[in-house]
Coordinates of C-alpha atoms in Angstrom, one line a residue:
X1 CA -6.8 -34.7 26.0
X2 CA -3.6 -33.7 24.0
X3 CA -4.1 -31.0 21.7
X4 CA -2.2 -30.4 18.2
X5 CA 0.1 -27.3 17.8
X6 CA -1.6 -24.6 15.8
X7 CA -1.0 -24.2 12.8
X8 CA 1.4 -21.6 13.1
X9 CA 3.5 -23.0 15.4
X10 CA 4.2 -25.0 12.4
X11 CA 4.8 -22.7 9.8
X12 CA 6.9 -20.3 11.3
X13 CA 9.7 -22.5 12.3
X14 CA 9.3 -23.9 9.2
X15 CA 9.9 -20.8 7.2
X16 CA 12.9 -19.3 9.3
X17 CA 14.9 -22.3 8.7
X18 CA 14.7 -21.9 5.4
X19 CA 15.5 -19.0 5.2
X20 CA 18.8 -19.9 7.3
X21 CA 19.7 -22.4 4.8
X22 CA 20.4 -19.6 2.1
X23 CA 23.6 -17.5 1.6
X24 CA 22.7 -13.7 1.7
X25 CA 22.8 -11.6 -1.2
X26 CA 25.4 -8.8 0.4
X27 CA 23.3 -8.9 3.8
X28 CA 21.4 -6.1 2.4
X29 CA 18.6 -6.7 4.4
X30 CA 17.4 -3.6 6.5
X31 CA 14.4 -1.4 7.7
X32 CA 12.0 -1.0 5.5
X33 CA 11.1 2.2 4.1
X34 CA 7.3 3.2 5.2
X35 CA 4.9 3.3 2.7
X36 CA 4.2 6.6 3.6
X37 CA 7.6 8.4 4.1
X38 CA 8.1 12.1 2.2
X39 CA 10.9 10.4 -0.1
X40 CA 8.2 8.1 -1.9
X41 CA 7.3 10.6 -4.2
X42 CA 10.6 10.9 -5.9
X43 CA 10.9 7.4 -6.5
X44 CA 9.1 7.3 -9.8
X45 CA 11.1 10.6 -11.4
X46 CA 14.5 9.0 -10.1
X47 CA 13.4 5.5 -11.7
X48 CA 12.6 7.5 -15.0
X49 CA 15.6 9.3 -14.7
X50 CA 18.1 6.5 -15.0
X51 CA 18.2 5.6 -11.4
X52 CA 18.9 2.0 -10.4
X53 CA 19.0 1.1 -14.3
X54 CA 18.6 -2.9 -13.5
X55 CA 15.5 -2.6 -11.1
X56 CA 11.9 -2.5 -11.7
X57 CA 10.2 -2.8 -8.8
X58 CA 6.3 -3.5 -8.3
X59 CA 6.4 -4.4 -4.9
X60 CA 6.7 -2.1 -1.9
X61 CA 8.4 -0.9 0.7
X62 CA 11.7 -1.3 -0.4
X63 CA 14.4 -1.5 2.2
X64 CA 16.9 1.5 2.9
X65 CA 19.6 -0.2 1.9
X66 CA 18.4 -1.6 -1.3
X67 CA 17.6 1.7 -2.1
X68 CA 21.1 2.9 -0.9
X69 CA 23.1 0.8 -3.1
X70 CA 20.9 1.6 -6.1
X71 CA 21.8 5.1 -5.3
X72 CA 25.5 4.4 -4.8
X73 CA 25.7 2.3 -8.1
X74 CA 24.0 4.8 -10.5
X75 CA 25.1 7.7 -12.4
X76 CA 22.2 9.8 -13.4
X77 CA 23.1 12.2 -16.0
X78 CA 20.6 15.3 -15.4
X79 CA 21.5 18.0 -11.9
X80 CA 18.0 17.0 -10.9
X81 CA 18.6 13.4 -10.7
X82 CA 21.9 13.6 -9.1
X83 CA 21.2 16.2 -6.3
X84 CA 17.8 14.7 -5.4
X85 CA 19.6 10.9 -5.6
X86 CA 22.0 12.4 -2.9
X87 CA 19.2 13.9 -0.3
X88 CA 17.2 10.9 -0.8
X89 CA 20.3 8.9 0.2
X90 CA 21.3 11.3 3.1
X91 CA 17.9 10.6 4.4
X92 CA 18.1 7.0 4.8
X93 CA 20.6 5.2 7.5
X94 CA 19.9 1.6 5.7
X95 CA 24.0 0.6 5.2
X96 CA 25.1 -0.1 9.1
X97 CA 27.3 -2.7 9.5
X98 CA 26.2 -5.9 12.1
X99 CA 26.2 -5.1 15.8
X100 CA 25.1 -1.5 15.1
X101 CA 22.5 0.2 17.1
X102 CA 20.5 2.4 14.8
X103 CA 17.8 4.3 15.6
X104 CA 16.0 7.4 13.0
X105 CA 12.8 9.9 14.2
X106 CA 11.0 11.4 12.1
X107 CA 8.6 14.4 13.3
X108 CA 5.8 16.7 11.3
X109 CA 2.6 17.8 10.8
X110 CA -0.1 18.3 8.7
X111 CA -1.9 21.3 7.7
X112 CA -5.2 21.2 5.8
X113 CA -8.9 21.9 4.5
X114 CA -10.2 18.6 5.6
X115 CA -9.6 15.7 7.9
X116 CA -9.6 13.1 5.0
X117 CA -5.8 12.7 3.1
X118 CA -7.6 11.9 -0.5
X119 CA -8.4 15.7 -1.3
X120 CA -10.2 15.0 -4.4
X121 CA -13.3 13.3 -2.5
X122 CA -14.4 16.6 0.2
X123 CA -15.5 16.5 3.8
X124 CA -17.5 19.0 4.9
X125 CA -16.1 20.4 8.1
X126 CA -15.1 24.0 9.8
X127 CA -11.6 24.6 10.7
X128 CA -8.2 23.7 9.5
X129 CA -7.4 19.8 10.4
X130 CA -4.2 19.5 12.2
X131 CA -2.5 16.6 12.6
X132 CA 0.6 16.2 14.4
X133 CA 3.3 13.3 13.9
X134 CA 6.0 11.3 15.8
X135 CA 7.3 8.0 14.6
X136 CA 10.3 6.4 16.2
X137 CA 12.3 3.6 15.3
X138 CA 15.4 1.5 16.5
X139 CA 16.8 -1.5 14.9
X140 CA 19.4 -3.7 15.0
X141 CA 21.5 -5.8 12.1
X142 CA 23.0 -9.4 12.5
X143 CA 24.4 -11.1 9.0
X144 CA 21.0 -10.9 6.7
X145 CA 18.4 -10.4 10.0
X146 CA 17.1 -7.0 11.1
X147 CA 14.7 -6.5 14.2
X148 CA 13.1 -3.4 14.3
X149 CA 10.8 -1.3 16.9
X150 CA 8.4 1.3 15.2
X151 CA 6.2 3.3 17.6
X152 CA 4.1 6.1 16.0
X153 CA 2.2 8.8 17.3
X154 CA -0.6 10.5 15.3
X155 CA -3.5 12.4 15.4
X156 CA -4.7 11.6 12.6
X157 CA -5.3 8.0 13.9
X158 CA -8.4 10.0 15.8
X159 CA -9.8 11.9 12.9
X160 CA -9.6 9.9 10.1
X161 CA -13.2 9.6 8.4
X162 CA -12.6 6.7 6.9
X163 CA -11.0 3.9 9.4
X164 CA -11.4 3.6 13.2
X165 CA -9.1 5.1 15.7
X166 CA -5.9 2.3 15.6
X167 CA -4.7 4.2 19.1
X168 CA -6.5 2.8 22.1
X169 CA -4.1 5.2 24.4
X170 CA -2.3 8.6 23.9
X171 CA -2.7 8.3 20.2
X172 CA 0.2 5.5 19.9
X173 CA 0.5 2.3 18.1
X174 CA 3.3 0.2 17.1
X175 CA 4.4 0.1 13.5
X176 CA 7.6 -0.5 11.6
X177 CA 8.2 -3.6 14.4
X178 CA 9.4 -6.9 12.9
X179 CA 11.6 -9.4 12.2
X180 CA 13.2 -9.8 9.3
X181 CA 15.3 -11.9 7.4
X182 CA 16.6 -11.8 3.6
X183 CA 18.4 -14.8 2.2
X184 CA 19.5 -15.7 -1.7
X185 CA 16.1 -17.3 -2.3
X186 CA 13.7 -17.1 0.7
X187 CA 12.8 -13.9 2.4
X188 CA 11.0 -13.9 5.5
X189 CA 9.2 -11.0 7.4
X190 CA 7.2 -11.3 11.3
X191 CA 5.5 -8.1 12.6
X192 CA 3.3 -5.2 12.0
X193 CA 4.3 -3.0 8.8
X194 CA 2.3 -1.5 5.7
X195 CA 3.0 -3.2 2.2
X196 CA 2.1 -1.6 -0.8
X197 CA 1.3 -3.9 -4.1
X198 CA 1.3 -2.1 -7.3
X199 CA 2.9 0.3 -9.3
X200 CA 4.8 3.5 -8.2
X201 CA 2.6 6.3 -7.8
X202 CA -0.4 3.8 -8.7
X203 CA -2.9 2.2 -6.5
X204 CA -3.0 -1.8 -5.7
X205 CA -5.7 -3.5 -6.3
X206 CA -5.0 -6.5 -3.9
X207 CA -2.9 -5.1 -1.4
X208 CA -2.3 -1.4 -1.0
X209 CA -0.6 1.6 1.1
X210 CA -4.8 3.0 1.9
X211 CA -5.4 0.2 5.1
X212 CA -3.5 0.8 8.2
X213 CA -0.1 -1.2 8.8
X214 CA -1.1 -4.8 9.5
X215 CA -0.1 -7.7 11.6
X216 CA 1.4 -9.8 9.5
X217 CA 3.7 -13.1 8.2
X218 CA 5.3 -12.8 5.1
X219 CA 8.1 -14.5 3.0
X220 CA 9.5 -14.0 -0.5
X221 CA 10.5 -18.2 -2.5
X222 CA 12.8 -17.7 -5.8
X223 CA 15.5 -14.9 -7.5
X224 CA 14.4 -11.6 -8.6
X225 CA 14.1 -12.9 -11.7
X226 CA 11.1 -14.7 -10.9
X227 CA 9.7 -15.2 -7.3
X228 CA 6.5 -15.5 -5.2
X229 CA 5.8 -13.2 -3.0
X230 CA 3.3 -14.3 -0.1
X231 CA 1.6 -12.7 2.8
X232 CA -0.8 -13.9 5.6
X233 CA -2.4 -10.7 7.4
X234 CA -4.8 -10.6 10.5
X235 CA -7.3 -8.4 10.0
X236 CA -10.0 -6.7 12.5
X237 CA -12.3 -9.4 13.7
X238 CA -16.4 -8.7 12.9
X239 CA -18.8 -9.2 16.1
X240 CA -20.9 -12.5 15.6
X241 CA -23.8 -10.3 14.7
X242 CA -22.2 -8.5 11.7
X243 CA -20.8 -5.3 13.5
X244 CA -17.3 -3.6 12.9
X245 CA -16.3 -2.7 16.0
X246 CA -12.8 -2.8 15.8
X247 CA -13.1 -4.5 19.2
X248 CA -15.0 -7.3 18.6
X249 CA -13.6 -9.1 21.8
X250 CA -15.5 -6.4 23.5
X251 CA -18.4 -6.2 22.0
X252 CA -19.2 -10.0 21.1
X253 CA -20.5 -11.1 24.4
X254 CA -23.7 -12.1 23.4
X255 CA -22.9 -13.4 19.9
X256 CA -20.0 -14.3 19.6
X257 CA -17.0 -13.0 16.9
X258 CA -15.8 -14.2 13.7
X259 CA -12.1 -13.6 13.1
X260 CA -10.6 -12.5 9.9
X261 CA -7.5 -12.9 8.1
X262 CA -6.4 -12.3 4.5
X263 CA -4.1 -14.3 2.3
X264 CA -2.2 -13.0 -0.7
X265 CA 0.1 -14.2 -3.4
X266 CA 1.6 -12.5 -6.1
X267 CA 3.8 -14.8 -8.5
X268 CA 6.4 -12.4 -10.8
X269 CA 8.3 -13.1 -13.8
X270 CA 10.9 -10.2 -15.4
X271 CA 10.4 -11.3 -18.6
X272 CA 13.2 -8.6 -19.9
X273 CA 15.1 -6.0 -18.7
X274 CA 12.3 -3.7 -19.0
X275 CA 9.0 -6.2 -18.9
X276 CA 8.1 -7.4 -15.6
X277 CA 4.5 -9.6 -15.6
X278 CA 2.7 -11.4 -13.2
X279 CA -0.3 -12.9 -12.0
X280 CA -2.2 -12.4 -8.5
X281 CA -4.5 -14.0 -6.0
X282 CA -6.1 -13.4 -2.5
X283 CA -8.2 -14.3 -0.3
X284 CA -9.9 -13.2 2.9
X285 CA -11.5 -15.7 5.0
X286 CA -13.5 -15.4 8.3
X287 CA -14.8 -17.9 10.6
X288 CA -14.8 -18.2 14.9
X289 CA -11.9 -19.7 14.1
X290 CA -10.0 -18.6 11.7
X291 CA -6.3 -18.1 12.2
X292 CA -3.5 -18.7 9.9
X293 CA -3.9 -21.8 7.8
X294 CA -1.9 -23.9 5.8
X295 CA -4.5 -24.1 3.2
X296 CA -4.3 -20.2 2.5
X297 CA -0.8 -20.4 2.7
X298 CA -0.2 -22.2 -0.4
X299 CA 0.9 -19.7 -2.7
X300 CA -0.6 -22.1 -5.3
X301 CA -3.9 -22.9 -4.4
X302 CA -5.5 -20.4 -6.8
X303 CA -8.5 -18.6 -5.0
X304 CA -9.9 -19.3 -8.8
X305 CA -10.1 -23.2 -8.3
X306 CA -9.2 -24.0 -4.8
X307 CA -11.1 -21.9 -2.2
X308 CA -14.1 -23.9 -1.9
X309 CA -13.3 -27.2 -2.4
X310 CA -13.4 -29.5 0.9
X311 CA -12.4 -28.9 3.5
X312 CA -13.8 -25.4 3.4
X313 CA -13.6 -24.8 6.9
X314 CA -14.0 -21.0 6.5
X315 CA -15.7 -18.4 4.5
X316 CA -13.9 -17.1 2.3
X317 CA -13.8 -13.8 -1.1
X318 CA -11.6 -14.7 -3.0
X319 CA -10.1 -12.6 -6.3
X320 CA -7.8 -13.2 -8.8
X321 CA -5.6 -10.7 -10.8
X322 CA -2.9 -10.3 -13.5
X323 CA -0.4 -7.2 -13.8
X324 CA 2.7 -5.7 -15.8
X325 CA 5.3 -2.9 -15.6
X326 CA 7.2 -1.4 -18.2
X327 CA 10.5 0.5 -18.0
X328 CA 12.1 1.9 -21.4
X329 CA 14.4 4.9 -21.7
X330 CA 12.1 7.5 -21.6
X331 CA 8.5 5.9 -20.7
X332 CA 7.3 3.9 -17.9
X333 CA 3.9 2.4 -17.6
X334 CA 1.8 -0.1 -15.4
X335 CA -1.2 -2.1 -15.2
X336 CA -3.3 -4.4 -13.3
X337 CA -6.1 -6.1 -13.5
X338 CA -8.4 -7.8 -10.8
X339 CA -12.1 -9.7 -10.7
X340 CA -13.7 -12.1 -8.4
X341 CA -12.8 -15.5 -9.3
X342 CA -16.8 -16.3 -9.5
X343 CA -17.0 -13.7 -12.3
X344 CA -14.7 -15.9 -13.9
X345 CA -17.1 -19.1 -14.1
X346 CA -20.1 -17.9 -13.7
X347 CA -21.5 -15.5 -16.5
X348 CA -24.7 -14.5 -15.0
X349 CA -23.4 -12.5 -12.4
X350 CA -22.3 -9.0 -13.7
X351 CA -18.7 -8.0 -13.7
X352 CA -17.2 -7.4 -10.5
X353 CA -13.8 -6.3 -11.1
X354 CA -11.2 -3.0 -10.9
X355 CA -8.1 -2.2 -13.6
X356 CA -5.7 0.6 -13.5
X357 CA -3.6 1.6 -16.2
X358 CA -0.7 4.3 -16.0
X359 CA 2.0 5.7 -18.4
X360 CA 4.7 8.1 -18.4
X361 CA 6.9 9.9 -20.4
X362 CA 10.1 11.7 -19.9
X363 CA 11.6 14.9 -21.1
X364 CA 8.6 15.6 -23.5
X365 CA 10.5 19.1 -23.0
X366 CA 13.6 20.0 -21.0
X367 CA 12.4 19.2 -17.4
X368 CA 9.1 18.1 -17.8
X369 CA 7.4 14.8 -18.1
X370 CA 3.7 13.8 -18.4
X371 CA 2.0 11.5 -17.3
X372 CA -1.8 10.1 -17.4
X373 CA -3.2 7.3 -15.7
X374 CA -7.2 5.8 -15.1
X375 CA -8.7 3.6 -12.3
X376 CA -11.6 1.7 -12.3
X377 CA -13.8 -0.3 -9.7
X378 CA -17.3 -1.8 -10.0
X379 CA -20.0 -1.4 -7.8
X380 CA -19.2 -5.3 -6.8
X381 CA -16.3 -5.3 -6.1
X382 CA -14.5 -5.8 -3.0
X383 CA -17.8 -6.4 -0.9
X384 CA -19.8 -9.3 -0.6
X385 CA -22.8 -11.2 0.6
X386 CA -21.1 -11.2 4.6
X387 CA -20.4 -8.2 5.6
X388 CA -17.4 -9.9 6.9
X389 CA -16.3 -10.7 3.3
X390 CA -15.8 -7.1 2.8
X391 CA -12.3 -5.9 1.3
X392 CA -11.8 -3.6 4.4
X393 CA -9.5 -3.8 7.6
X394 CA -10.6 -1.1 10.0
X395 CA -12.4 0.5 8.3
X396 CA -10.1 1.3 5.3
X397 CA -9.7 -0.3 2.1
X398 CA -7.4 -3.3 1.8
X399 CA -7.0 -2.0 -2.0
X400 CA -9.2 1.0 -2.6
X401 CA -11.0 3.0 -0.3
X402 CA -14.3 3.5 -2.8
X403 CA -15.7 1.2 -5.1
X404 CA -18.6 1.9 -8.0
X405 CA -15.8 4.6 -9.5
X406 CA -13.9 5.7 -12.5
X407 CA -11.0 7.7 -12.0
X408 CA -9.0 9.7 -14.5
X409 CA -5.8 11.9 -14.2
X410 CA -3.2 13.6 -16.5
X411 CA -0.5 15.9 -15.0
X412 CA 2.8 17.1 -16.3
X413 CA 5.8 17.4 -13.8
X414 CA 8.9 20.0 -13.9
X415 CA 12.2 18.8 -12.0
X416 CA 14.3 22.2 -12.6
X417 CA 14.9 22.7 -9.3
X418 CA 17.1 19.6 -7.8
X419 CA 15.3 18.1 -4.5
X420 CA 12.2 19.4 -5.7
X421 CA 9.2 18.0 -7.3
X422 CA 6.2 20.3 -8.9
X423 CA 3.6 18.5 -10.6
X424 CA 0.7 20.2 -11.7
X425 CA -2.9 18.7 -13.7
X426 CA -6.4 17.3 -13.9
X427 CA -8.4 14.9 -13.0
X428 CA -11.7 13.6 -13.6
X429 CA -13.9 11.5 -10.6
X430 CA -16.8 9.8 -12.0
X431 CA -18.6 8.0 -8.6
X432 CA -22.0 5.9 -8.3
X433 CA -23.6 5.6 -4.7
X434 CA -22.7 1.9 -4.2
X435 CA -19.7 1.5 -1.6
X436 CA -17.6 -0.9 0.2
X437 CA -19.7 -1.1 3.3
X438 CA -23.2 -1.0 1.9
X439 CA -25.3 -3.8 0.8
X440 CA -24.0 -5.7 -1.9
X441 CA -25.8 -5.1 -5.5
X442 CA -28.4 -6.9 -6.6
X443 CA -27.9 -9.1 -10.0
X444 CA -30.1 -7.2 -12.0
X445 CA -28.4 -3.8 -10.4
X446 CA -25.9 -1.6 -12.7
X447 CA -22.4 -2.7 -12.7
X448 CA -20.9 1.0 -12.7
X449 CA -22.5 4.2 -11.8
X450 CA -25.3 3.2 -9.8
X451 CA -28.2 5.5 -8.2
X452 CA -27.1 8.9 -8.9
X453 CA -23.5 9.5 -9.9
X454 CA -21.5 12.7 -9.3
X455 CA -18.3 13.9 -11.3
X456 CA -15.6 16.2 -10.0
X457 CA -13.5 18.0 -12.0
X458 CA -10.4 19.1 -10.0
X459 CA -7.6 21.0 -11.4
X460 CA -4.2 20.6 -8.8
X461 CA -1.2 21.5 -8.3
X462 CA 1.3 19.3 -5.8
X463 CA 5.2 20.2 -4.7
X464 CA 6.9 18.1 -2.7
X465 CA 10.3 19.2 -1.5
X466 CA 13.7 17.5 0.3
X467 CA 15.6 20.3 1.5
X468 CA 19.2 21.0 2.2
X469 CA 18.8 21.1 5.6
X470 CA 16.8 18.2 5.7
X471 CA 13.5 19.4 5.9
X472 CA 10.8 17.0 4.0
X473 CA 7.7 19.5 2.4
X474 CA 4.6 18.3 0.6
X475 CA 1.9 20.7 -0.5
X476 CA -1.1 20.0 -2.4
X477 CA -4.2 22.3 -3.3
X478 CA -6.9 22.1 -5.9
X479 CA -10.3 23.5 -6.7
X480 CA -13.0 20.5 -6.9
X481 CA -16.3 21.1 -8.6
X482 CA -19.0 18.6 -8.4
X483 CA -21.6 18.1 -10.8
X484 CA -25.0 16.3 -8.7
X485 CA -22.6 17.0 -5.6
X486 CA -23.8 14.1 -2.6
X487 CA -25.5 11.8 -5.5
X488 CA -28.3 14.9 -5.8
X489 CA -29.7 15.4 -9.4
X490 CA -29.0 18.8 -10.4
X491 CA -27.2 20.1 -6.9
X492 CA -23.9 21.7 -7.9
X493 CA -20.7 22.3 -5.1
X494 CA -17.7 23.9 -5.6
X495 CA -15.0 23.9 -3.2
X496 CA -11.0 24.7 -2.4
X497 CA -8.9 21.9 -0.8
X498 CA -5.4 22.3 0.2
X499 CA -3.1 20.7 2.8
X500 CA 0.6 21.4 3.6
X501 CA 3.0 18.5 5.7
X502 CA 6.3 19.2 6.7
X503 CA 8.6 17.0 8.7
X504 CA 12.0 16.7 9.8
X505 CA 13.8 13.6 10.4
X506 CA 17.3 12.7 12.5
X507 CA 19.5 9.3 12.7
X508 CA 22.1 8.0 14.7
X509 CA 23.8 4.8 15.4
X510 CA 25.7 3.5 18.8
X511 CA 28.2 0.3 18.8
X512 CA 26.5 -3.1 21.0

C-alpha cells in the first residue's frame, strides 16, 4: 500500500523555494543572537538612546549582523551610548563575508543564593549554586543562507527547579543549530533555537525566552513594514496516561504517548515611525499523531474561529492576543494582551487571560531613566482540562513560568559609566496558589488570587557590565519579604537573594 508524504515533506520544500525566489536585502542574514546572551540587557537603553533610530523591534533574537549595521549607521549623541554601542559591536562577529568560516565561544559561570534564575520567587536550599557554562558555535555564510552549529554545556540544565534536565549526557545539548535563510519578503529558519516574542526587557505572553530552545520551523511572509511572522515548534511529548516525562518514548510502553507541537502567528503592522501594532494567535495541539500540519500552519486560520471546526484531528488550546510598541524621543512603552479564544464566546467561563504593560522614560535627570512596568496572569490561564494542553515545554513555561499572579516593578537606571548598566528599584509579587501544572480551576473558582496568596516586597539592585577587555558581568541581589510566605495565613519569611555571572567570549574566522 503506497503511503502519502508527511506533511512536512511538503511544506519544507515548499517554503525554501520561496524563499529562493526573493532578492536579499544586503545578505544580512547571520547567527542569531541568543536570547540569553550578557549584551541583551543593553538593548533597551541603546534603543532609548537614539540607537538604530528606524527600528522598533518586538520580535527576538535579532541577528548579529542586523544589529551590526544598526550600530554602524547610528550616531548616538551621549559617551554612554557611543562607548557601549562600540563593545556591544566588538562583541558580535555577524558581518563575514560568503565562504567565511566563523566560529565564537562563549564561557562563564554563575554564582548564586538559589538554583532558580527568577530571584524574586526563593528556593530554599543550603549552599551557593554554581553553574558553569560553555556554548560553542560555528557557522558558515553563502549569499542570504547561514548554517549554524550550537553545542552548549551547562549545569544548570541539571539543577534547574523548574524544567527537566535537557542533557541526557555530560550536560550537553545542541542549541544555536539551524538553517537559515533571509530573503526580501520570505524568511525561513530549520533547527533548534530560543525565540523571544514581546517587548525588550518584557515578558511574552505567547512565546517567550523562559522555555528551553526548541525544535523548530519558522519563516517570516511580507516587508518590515508589515509581515507575519510564523512558527511551528515540537514540544515534549506527554505519556498516554498524562505523565511528563520528558521521555515519553520511554516511559509510554503500556499506554501509549501523545505528541505535542505548538503553532504560533504573530501578524505586525508599523503603523508610524514610532507605532508598531499587531495581533496574535497560537495554538498547541496534541494527539498520537500529531506532527506538523498544514492546518496549524496557516497563519490565518485564527485559533478564535478555526481550531475546532472539522477536521479536528487533534486536541488542541488555543489563545488569541493583540500588542503594541511605542518608540518617541525620550519614552518607550509596550503592551500585550492575551485570552483564550473560549473566553471570547463564551461568557460563563471566568476570564482566563494575562496583559503586561511597560513604559520608559529617558533622561528624567542627567543619566538616569525610569521605568515601571505590571504583569498579570489568571489562575486559568495557560492550563487546561488535558494536562497535555498545558502552556509548558519541559517543564518551563512557553510564556510565563507562573500563572494566578500580578506583578509590579518600578526601577530607575544610571548610564554614567559607558559599558555599564546599574539599575536599581522595587517590586511588588502578588501570587495565588493556582499553577500551570495543577488542576485546572473550577468555574465557580476565583479568577486571581486563589487559596491563600502571598506578596513579596523586594527592593534590588542589578549591574550589568561589558568590559574593556571583554569581560561580560551581571550582578543582581535583593532582599525579599514575604507576607503569608508558602500560601500560609499569617507565616512571614524574609530572605537575601543574590547571584553574580561572568563570562568571557572569543571569535575567529578561517577562509573555505
Amino acid at each position: 500500500m503506497r503511503q502519502s508524504a508527511p506533511p512536512y515533506r511538503r511544506l519544507l520544500p515548499l517554503l525554501l523555494l520561496l524563499a529562493w525566489l526573493q532578492q536579499p536585502v544586503e545578505a544580512r542574514q547571520a547567527p542569531y543572537i541568543p536570547v540569553d546572551d550578557p549584551v541583551q540587557p543593553f538593548m533597551g537603553p541603546l534603543l532609548l538612546e537614539g540607537v538604530a533610530p528606524g527600528i522598533n523591534p518586538t520580535s527576538w533574537p535579532l541577528s548579529q549582523a542586523d544589529v551590526s549595521v544598526w550600530l554602524r549607521d547610528s550616531s548616538p549623541t551621549s559617551a554612554w551610548a557611543r562607548t557601549t554601542a562600540k563593545r556591544l559591536s566588538q562583541r558580535l562577529s555577524g558581518l563575514s563575508t560568503s565562504g567565511v568560516v566563523q566560529a565564537d565561544v562563549r564561557a562563564g559561570i554563575r554564582l548564586a543564593s538559589q538554583d532558580r534564575r527568577d530571584l524574586l520567587r526563593s528556593q530554599e536550599m543550603d549552599g551557593i549554586s554554581w553553574q558553569p557554562m560553555l556554548l560553542g558555535r560555528t557557522w558558515i555564510k553563502e549569499g542570504a543562507w547561514t548554517a549554524s552549529l550550537g553545542v552548549r554545556i551547562d549545569r544548570w540544565y541539571e539543577v534547574d527547579p523548574d524544567g527537566m534536565d535537557t542533557a541526557h549526557r555530560w550536560l550537553t545539548r545542541a542549541e544555536d543549530a539551524y538553517i537559515a535563510r533571509e530573503g526580501r519578503f520570505v524568511d525561513v529558519f530549520f533547527g533548534r533555537m530560543g525565540r523571544h516574542w514581546g517587548n525588550l526587557g518584557g515578558p511574552g505572553l505567547l512565546l517567550s525566552a523562559n522555555p528551553r530552545p526548541m525544535d523548530q520551523l519558522a519563516w517570516r511572509i511580507g516587508t518590515d513594514r508589515l509581515h507575519v511572522r510564523s512558527i511551528i515548534a515540537e514540544l515534549d511529548s506527554f505519556t498516554g496516561d498524562g505523565r511528563m516525562t520528558g521521555t515519553a518514548g520511554a516511559d509510554s510502553v503500556g499506554s501509549g504517548s501523545t505528541r505535542r507541537m505548538l503553532a504560533a502567528h504573530r501578524l505586525t503592522f508599523r503603523a508610524t515611525g514610532a507605532w508598531t501594532v499587531g495581533l496574535s494567535h497560537a495554538t498547541l495541539y496534541s494527539g498520537p499523531g500529531s506532527g506538523v500540519s498544514l492546518k496549524f500552519a496557516n497563519p490565518f486560520n485564527v485559533a478564535l474561529w478555526e481550531v475546532d471546526n472539522r477536521p479536528k484531528n487533534d486536541e488542541n488550546n488555543g489563545m488569541v492576543g493583540a500588542f503594541f510598541s511605542f518608540r518617541g524621543q525620550r519614552t518607550m512603552a509596550g503592551g500585550e494582551l492575551v485570552l483564550d479564544d473560549v473566553d471570547v464566546l463564551n461568557g460563563v467561563e471566568p476570564a482566563s487571560l494575562a496583559a503586561h504593560l511597560s513604559v520608559v522614560r529617558r533622561g528624567i535627570a542627567p543619566d538616569l531613566n525610569v521605568g515601571l512596568a505590571a504583569t498579570m496572569a489568571t489562575a486559568r490561564a495557560y492550563n487546561s482540562e488535558q494536562v497535555e494542553g498545558r502552556w509548558v515545554y519541559l517543564g518551563r513555561g512557553i510564556a510565563v513560568q507562573e500563572a494566578d499572579f500580578a506583578h509590579l516593578r518600578g526601577y530607575v537606571e544610571w548610564l554614567g559609566r559607558p559599558g555599564w548598566l546599574i539599575r536599581t528599584g522595587v517590586e511588588v509579587l502578588r501570587e495565588g496558589e493556582a499553577d500551570l501544572y495543577g488542576t485546572l480551576p473550577s468555574l465557580d473558582e476565583k479568577t486571581l488570587f486563589t487559596g491563600t496568596p502571598l506578596t513579596t516586597i523586594r527592593p534590588f539592585i542589578q549591574i550589568h557590565g561589558m568590559t574593556k577587555a571583554g569581560f561580560d558581568v551581571g550582578m543582581e541581589a535583593g532582599w525579599n519579604r514575604t507576607q503569608d510566605a508558602a500560601h500560609v495565613a499569617g507565616s512571614v519569611d524574609a530572605q537575601f537573594r543574590a547571584a553574580l555571572s561572568i563570562a568571557y567570549r572569543l571569535s575567529g574566522s578561517h577562509g573555505l
